XYZ file of C-alpha atoms in Angstrom:
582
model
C 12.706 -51.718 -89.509
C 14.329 -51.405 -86.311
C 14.245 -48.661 -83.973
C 17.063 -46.519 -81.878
C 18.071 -48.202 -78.768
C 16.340 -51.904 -79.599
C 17.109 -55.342 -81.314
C 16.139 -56.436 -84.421
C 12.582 -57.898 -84.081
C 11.293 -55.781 -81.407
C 8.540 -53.694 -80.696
C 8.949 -49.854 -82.062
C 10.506 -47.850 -78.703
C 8.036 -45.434 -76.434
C 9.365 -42.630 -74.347
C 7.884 -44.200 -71.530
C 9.239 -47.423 -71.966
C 12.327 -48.139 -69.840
C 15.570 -47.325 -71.368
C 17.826 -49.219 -69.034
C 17.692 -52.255 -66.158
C 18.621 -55.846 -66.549
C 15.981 -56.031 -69.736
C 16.083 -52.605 -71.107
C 18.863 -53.668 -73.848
C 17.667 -56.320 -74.961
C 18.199 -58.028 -71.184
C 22.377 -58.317 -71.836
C 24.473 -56.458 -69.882
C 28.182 -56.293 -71.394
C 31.443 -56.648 -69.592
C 34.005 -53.878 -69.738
C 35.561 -53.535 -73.152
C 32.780 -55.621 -74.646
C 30.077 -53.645 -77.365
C 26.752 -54.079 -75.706
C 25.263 -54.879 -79.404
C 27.956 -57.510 -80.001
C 32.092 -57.492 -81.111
C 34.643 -55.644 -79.105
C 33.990 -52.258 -78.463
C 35.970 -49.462 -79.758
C 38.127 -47.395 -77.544
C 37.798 -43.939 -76.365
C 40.041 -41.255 -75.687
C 38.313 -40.351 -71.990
C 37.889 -44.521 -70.936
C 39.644 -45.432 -68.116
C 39.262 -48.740 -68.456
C 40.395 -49.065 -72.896
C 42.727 -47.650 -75.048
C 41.872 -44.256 -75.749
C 41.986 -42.479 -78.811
C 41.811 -39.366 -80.224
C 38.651 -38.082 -80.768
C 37.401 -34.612 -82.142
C 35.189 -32.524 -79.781
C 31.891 -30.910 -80.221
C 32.121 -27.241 -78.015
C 28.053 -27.319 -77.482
C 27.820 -30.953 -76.642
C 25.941 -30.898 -73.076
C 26.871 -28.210 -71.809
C 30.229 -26.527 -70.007
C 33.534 -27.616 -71.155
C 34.188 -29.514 -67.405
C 31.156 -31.786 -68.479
C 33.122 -35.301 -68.364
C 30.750 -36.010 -71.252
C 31.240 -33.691 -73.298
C 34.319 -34.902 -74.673
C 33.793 -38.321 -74.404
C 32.713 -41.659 -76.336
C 29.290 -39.874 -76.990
C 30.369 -37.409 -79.532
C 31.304 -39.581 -82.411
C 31.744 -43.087 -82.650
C 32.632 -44.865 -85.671
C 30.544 -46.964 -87.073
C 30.189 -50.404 -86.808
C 29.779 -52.414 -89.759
C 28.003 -55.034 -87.823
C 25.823 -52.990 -85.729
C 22.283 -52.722 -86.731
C 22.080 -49.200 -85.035
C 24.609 -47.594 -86.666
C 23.188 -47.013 -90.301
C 19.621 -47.450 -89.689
C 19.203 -44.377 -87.140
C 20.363 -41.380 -89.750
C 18.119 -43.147 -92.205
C 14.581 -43.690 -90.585
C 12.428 -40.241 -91.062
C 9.875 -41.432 -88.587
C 13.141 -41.844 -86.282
C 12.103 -39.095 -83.549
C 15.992 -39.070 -83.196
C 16.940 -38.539 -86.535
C 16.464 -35.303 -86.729
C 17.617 -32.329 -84.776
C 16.939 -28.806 -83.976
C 19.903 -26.690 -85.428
C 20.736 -25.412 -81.515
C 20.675 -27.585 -78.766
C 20.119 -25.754 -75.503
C 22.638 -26.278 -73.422
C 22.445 -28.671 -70.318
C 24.030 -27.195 -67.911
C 24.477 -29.381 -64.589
C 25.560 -32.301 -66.143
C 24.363 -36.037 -64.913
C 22.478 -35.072 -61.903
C 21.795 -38.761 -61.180
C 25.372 -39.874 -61.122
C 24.716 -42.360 -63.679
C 26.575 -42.589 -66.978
C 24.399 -42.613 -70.743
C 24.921 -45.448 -73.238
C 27.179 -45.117 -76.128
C 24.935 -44.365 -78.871
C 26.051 -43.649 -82.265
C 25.133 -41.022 -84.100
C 25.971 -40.354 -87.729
C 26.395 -36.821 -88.633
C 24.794 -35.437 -85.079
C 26.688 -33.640 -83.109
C 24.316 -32.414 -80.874
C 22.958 -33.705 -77.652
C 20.618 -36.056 -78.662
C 17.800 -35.613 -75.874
C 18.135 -31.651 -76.934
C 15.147 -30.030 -78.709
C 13.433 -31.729 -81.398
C 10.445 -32.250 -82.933
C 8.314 -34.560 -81.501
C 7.843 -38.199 -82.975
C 5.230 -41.137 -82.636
C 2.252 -38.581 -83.116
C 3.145 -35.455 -81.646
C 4.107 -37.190 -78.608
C 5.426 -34.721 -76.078
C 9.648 -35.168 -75.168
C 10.234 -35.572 -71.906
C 13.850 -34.890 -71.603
C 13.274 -31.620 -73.905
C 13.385 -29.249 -71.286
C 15.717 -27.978 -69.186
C 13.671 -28.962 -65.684
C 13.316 -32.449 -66.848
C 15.791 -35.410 -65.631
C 18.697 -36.043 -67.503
C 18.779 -39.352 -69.929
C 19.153 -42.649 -68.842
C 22.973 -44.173 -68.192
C 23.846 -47.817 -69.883
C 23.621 -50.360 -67.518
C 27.431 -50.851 -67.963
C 28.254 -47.285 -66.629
C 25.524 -47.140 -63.560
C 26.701 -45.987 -60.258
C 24.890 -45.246 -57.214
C 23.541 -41.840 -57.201
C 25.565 -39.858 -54.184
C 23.713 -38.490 -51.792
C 23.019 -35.099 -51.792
C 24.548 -33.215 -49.049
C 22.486 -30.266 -47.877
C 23.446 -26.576 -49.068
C 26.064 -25.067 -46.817
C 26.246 -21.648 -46.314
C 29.623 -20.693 -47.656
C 29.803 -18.041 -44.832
C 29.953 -20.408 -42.150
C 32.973 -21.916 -40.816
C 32.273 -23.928 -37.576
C 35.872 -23.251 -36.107
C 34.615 -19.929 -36.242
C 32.652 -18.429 -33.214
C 28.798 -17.212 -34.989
C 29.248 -13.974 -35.431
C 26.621 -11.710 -33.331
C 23.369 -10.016 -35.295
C 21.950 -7.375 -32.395
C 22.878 -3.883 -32.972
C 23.801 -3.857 -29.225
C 27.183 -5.964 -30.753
C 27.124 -5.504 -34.261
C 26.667 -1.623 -34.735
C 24.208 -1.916 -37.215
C 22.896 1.648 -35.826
C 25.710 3.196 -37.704
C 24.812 1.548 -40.853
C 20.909 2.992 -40.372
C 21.554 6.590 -39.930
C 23.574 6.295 -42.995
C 27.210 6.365 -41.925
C 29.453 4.100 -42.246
C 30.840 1.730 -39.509
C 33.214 2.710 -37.528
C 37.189 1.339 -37.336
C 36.236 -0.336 -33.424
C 33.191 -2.047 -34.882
C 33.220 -6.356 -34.808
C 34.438 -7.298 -38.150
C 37.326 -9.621 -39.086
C 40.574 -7.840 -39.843
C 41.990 -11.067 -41.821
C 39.070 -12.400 -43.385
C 39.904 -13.741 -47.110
C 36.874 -12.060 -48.873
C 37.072 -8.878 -48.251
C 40.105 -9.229 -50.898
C 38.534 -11.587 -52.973
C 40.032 -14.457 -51.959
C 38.709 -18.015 -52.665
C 39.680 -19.518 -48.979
C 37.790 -20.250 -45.887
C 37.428 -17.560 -43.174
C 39.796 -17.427 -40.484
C 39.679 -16.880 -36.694
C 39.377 -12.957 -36.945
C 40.142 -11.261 -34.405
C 37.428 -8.602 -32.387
C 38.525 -5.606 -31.886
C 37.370 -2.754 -29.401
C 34.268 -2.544 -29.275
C 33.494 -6.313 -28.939
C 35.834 -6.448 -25.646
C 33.410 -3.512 -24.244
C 30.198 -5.507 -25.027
C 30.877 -8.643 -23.373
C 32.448 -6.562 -20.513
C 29.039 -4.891 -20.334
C 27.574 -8.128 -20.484
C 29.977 -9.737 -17.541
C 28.891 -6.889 -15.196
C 24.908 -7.275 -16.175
C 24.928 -10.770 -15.606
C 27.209 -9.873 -11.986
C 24.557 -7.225 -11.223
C 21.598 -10.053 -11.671
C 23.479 -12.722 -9.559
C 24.502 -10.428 -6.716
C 20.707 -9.149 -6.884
C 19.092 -12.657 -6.643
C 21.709 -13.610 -4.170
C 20.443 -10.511 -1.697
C 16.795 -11.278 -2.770
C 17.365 -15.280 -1.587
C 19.302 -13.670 1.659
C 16.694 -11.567 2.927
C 13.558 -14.076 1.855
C 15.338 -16.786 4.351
C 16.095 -14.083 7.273
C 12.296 -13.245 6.918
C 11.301 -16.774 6.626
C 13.798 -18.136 9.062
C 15.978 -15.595 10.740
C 15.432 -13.421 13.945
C 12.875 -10.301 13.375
C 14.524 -7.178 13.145
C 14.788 -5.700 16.423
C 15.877 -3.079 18.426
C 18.279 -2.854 21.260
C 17.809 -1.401 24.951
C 15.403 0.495 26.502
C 14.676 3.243 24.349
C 14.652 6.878 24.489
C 12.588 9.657 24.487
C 8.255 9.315 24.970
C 5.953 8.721 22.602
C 1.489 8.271 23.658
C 0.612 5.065 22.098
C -3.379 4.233 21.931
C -4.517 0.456 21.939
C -8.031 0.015 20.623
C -10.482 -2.129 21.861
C -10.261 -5.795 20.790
C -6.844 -5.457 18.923
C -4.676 -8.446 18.953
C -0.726 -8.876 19.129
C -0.391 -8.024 15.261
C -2.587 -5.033 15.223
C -0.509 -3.771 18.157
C 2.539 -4.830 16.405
C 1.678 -2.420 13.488
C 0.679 0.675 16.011
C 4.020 0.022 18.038
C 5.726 0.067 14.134
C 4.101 2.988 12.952
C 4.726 5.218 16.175
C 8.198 4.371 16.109
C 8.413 2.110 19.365
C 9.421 -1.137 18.050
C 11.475 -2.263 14.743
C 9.240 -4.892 13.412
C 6.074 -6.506 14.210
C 7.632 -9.805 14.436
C 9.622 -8.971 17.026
C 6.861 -7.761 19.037
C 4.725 -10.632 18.207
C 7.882 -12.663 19.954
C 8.329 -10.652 22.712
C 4.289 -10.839 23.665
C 4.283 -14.505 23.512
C 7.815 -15.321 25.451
C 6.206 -12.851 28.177
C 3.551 -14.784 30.656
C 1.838 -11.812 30.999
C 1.657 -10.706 26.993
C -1.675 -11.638 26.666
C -2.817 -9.327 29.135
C -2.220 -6.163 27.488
C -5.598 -4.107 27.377
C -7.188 -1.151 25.047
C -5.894 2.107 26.608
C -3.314 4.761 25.848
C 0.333 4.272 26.998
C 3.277 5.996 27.455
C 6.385 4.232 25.860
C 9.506 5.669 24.404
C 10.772 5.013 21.253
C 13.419 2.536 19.318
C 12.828 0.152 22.105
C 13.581 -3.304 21.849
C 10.506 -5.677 21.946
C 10.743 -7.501 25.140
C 10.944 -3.879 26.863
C 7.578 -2.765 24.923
C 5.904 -5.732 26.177
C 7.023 -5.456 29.989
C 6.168 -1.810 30.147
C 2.914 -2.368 28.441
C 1.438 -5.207 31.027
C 2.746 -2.127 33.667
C -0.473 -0.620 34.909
C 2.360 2.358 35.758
C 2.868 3.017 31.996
C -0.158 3.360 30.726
C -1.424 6.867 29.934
C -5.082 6.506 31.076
C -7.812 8.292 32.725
C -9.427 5.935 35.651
C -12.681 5.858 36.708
C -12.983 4.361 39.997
C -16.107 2.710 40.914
C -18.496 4.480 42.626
C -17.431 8.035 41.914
C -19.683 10.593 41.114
C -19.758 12.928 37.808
C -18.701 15.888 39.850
C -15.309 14.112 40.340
C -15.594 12.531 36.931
C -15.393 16.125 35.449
C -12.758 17.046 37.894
C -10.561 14.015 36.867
C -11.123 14.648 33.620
C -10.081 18.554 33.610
C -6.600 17.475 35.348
C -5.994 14.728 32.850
C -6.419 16.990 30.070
C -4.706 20.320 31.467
C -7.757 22.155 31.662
C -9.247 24.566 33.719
C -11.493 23.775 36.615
C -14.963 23.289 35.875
C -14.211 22.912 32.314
C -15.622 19.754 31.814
C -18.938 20.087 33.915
C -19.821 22.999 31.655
C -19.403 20.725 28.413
C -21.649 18.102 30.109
C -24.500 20.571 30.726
C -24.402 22.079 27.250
C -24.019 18.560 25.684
C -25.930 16.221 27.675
C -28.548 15.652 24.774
C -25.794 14.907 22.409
C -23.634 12.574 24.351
C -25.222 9.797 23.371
C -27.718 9.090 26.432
C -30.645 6.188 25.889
C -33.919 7.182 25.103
C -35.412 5.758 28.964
C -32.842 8.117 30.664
C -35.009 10.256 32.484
C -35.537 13.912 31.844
C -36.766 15.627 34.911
C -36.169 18.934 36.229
C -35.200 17.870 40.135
C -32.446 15.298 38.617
C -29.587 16.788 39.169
C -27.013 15.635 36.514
C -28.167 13.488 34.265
C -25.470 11.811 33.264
C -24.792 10.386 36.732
C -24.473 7.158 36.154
C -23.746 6.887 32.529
C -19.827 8.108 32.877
C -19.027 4.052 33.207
C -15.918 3.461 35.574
C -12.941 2.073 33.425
C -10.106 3.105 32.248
C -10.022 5.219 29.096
C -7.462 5.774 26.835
C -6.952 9.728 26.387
C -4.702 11.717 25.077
C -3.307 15.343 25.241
C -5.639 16.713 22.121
C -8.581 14.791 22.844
C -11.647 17.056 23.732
C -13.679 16.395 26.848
C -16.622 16.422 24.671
C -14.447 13.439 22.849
C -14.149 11.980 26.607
C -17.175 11.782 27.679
C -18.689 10.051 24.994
C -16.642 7.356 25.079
C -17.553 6.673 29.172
C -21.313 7.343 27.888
C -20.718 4.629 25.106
C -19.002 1.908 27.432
C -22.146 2.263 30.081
C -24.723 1.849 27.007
C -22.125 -1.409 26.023
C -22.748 -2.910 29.926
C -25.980 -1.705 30.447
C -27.353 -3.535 27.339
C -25.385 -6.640 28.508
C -27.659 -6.888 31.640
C -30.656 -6.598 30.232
C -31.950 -3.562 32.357
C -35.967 -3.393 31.266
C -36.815 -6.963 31.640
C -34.849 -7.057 35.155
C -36.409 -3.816 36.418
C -40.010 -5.263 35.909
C -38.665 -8.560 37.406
C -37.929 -6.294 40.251
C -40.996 -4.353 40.706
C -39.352 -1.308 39.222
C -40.571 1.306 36.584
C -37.783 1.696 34.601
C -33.837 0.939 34.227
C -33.232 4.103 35.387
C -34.580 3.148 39.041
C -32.265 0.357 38.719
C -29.194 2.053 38.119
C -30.193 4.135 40.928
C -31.133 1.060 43.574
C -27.368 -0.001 41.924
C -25.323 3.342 42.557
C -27.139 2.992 46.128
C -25.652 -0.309 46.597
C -22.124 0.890 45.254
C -22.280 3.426 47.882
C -23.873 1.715 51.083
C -22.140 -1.482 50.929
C -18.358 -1.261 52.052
C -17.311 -4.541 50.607
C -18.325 -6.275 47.505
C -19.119 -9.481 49.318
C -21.680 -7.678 51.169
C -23.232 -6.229 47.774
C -25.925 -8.855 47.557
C -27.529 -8.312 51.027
C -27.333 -4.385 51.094
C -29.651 -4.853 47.928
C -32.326 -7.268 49.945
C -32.088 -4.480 52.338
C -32.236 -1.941 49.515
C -35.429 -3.518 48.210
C -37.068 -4.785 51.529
C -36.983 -0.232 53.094
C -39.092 0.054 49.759
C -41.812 -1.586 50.792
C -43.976 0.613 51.983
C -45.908 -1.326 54.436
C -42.802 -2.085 56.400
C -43.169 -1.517 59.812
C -39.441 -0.917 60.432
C -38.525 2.174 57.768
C -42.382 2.736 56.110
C -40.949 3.095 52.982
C -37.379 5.327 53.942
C -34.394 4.591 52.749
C -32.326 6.516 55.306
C -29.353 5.988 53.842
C -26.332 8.725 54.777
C -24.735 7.906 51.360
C -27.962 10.365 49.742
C -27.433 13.410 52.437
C -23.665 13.523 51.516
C -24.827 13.436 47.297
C -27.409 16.418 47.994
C -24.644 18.196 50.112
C -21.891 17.325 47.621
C -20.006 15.907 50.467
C -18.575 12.760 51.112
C -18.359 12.135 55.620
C -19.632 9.231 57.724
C -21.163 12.199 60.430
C -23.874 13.404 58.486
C -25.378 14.677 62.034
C -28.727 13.624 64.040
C -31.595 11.742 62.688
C -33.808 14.907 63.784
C -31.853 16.882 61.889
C -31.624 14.966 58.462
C -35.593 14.793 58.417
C -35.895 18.401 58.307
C -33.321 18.474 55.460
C -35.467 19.297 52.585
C -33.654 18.162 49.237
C -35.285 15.104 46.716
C -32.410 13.320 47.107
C -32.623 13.026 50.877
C -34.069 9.799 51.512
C -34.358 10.958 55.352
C -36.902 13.066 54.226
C -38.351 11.556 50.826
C -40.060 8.322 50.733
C -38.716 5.598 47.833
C -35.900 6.115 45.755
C -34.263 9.525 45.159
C -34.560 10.904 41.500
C -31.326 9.181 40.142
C -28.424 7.147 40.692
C -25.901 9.270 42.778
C -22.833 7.657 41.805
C -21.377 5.714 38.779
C -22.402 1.971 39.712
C -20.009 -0.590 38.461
C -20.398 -4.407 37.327
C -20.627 -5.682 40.886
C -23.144 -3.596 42.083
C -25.052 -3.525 38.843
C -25.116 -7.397 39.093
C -26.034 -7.142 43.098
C -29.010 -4.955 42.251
C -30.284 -7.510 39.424
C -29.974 -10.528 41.771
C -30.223 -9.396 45.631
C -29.692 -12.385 47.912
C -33.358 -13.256 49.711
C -33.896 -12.247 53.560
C -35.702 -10.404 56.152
C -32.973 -7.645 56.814
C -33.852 -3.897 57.038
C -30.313 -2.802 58.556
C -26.691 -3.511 58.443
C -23.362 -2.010 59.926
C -19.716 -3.016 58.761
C -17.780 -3.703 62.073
C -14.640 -4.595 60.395
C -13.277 -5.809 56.894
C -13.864 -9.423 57.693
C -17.175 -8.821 59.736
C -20.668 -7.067 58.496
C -23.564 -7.613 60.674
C -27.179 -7.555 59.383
C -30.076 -6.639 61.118
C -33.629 -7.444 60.650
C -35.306 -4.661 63.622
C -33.881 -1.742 64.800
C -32.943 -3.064 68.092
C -31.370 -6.070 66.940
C -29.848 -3.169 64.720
C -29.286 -0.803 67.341
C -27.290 -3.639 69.258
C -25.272 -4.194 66.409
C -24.144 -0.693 66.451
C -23.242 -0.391 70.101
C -21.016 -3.740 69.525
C -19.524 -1.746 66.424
C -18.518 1.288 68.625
C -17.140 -0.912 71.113
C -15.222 -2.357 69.131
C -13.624 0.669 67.254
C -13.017 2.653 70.202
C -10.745 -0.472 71.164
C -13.160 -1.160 74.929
């Protein structure tokens, strides 16, 4: 018996057999208008390449009417009287072909492969012959029976190559057409959320073919309104941004590499300006800034270092005016004139301190002293300061002479701690204990007073260092010149709070009865009686070695150092001489 689709002695057909290839039928493959089983094959009305005939159509045979199948040599060929296939295939029961379901399901799709099916005969079956049916060769399953499986195999006479799919296209999109934009900035879409409809200005196409159910491509529509106000918006955003980063680049390169912002001339107006101590050019910079005196700190910083003197601006207050330029900051600033400070000279005593102090500030005489003697314990003062009733101020010595940065509103409480702060500073710089023991002294205090002593005595600070040996050598009180006196006019004019070379007689002064008349008191009086500065301070530490007990200035260039009192008292003759003109 032979089966559908094989030759006579074969082996019975499997659905997983091949159906088609160079040995699938029976390895022949026919020429056009030749029968693949043998004799000339009979025309068809849809062959392009034969005679075509007339042929009645099945309406359910695969599918839609446009099928190119459906009409064609598949849906009834007459039968050969040679062929083997043609009567055997109605005939077989076991055939799994043979029979049919009533319905065939249609196929709709057609030959998704591209390849054309055999012409198989069929007596008496209109239907689709890979339709449903039940299945053959033991309940084998069909595997063309459903509508997800491939379609049937082609004849090897009809193959073609299978076309390559070309990827879904979006039948909106037209790429002569600009995209059309999504955000609701553009689009509108607002109007469509609050539930009304889009306006007449909104972007839509005016000619576009669907909108009347038209089959043809989209046209160039044209925006309307509302689509020339967006990208205007857009135009001036994206000008904003430019001309933004343009300024932003402009200014980064005149701070990176242009002048410093400066201003012009030499100001106007006054304005106090206070330096601190240890500030540098861009801390003074920032104060200038701030006050108003300068433009930038840049330009300061320029001006300081084009100026050979801009290094040598010190801590103090000074009187500038304001919107200066920067070169004229700096060359008023290194003016001693323009500074706004209180000066303490060297050598002046607190008396005069408080005086100065009560001008500087606008206050009224005696102002300041008062403050001192009411605050004295809370000024600041070192525990070693000495505390004894016959000391007459005891912060003689301790208002440091400097200059001092001070303002209209300060407080001469304010004031005097600062000068009381600045002698602590120096005095812990020189190491006062350990020298005074060095020195055969009890305490610092006696050395701040052998220092004011030599601040006051000595005329000239090249003469500091012997006026101490002399200093040092009247203490000892087994000298046979002084016995232990000082007799030094400078401690008569402190007890008389006076200040005149002609303190009077000898006789006189040793009947002056006052602790701090060293004509009359042995040793040191009971403090310093002046404000010592560096010099003197350094003098008293290291006194230059020698025998002298006396000295007398005879001119600026000339002091003249005695070690008796008649070598002395010859010395002072020669100075009289010699400033009386003879």
């Amino acid at each position: 018996m032979t089966e559908y689709g094989r030759g006579p002695g074969s082996e019975p057909w499997h659905p997983e057999d091949p159906l088609y290839g160079d040995q699938g039928w029976g390895g022949q493959q026919s020429a056009h208008g030749q029968n693949q089983y043998g004799g000339q094959q009979q025309p068809h009305p849809q062959d392009p390449y034969g005679q075509q005939q007339p042929q009645q159509t099945y309406p359910q045979q695969y599918g839609s009417p446009q099928d190119p199948y459906a009409q064609g040599p598949y849906a009834q060929q007459p039968q050969q009287p040679h062929d083997p296939y043609a009567q055997q295939a109605p005939q077989q029961s076991h055939d799994p072909y043979a029979q049919q379901a009533p319905q065939q399901a249609q196929y709709d799709g057609g030959w998704g492969t591209g390849q054309q099916p055999v012409a198989m005969p069929y007596d008496g079956h209109p239907q689709d012959p890979y339709g449903n049916r039940s299945a053959g060769y033991g309940a084998e399953q069909d595997y063309y029976g459903t509508s997800e499986a491939y379609p049937p195999p082609q004849p090897p006479g009809r193959r073609e190559a299978a076309a390559e799919q070309a990827p879904p296209r979006n039948p909106d999109w037209d790429p002569d057409v600009p995209e059309e934009e999504t955000h609701p900035f553009f689009t509108g879409v607002d109007d469509d959320r609050a539930g009304r409809s889009p306006r007449d200005d909104d972007d839509e196409y005016d000619d576009d073919p669907r909108r009347d159910g038209g089959s043809e491509r989209r046209g160039k529509g044209k925006k309307k309104g509302r689509s020339g106000c967006a990208c205007l918006v857009v135009s001036l955003v994206l000008v904003g941004g430019l001309g933004a980063a343009g300024y932003a680049g402009y200014t980064y390169y005149q701070k990176q590499f242009g002048p410093a912002p400066d201003y012009s001339g030499q100001g106007s107006g006054s304005v106090e300006v206070e330096i601190p101590k240890g500030a540098l050019g861009n801390e003074i910079g920032n104060i200038l800034k701030e006050k108003g005196v300068v433009k930038s700190v840049d330009a300061f910083i320029s001006a300081q270092v084009e100026n050979p003197k801009g290094n040598s601006i010190q801590a103090g207050v000074y009187l500038l005016k304001k919107q200066m330029s920067a070169a004229e900051a700096v060359k008023m600033m290194v003016d001693p004139k323009s500074q706004n400070l209180l000066i303490i000279p060297e050598g002046t005593t607190n008396r005069n301190v408080y005086k100065l102090i009560d001008k500087k500030l606008g206050l009224k005489a005696g102002t300041t002293g008062d403050v001192a003697k009411k605050n004295v314990g809370s000024l600041g003062l070192p525990d070693w300061a000495e505390d004894d009733p016959v000391v007459d101020d005891r912060l003689e010595g301790f208002l440091y002479p400097a200059a001092y940065p001070v303002t209209n509103e300060m407080k001469p409480e304010a004031v005097l701690k600062k000068m009381v702060s600045r002698a602590n500073e120096e005095y812990d710089k020189a190491d006062l204990e350990p020298n005074a023991k060095k020195l055969g002294l009890k305490s610092p205090w006696q050395l701040i007073t052998v220092a004011s002593l030599v601040q006051a005595e000595g005329k000239y600070k090249r003469d500091f260092d012997k006026v101490a040996r002399v200093v040092y050598n009247r203490l000892k009180p087994n000298n046979t010149e002084t016995y232990g006196l000082l007799d030094f006019d400078s401690t008569v004019n402190y007890a008389k709070a006076q200040s005149t070379l002609d303190t009077g007689p000898v006789s006189d002064l040793r009947k002056f009865k006052d602790p701090y008349n060293t004509y009359y008191v042995h040793g040191l009086p009971p403090g310093p009686i002046n404000n010592p500065g560096a010099a003197a301070l350094h003098s008293a530490i290291n006194p230059t070695p020698g025998p002298w007990y006396y000295f007398v200035s005879v001119t600026e260039d000339k002091t003249l150092f005695a070690t008796t009192n008649e070598e002395h008292e010859r010395n002072r003759k020669k100075y009289e001489q010699e400033k009386s003109g003879q």
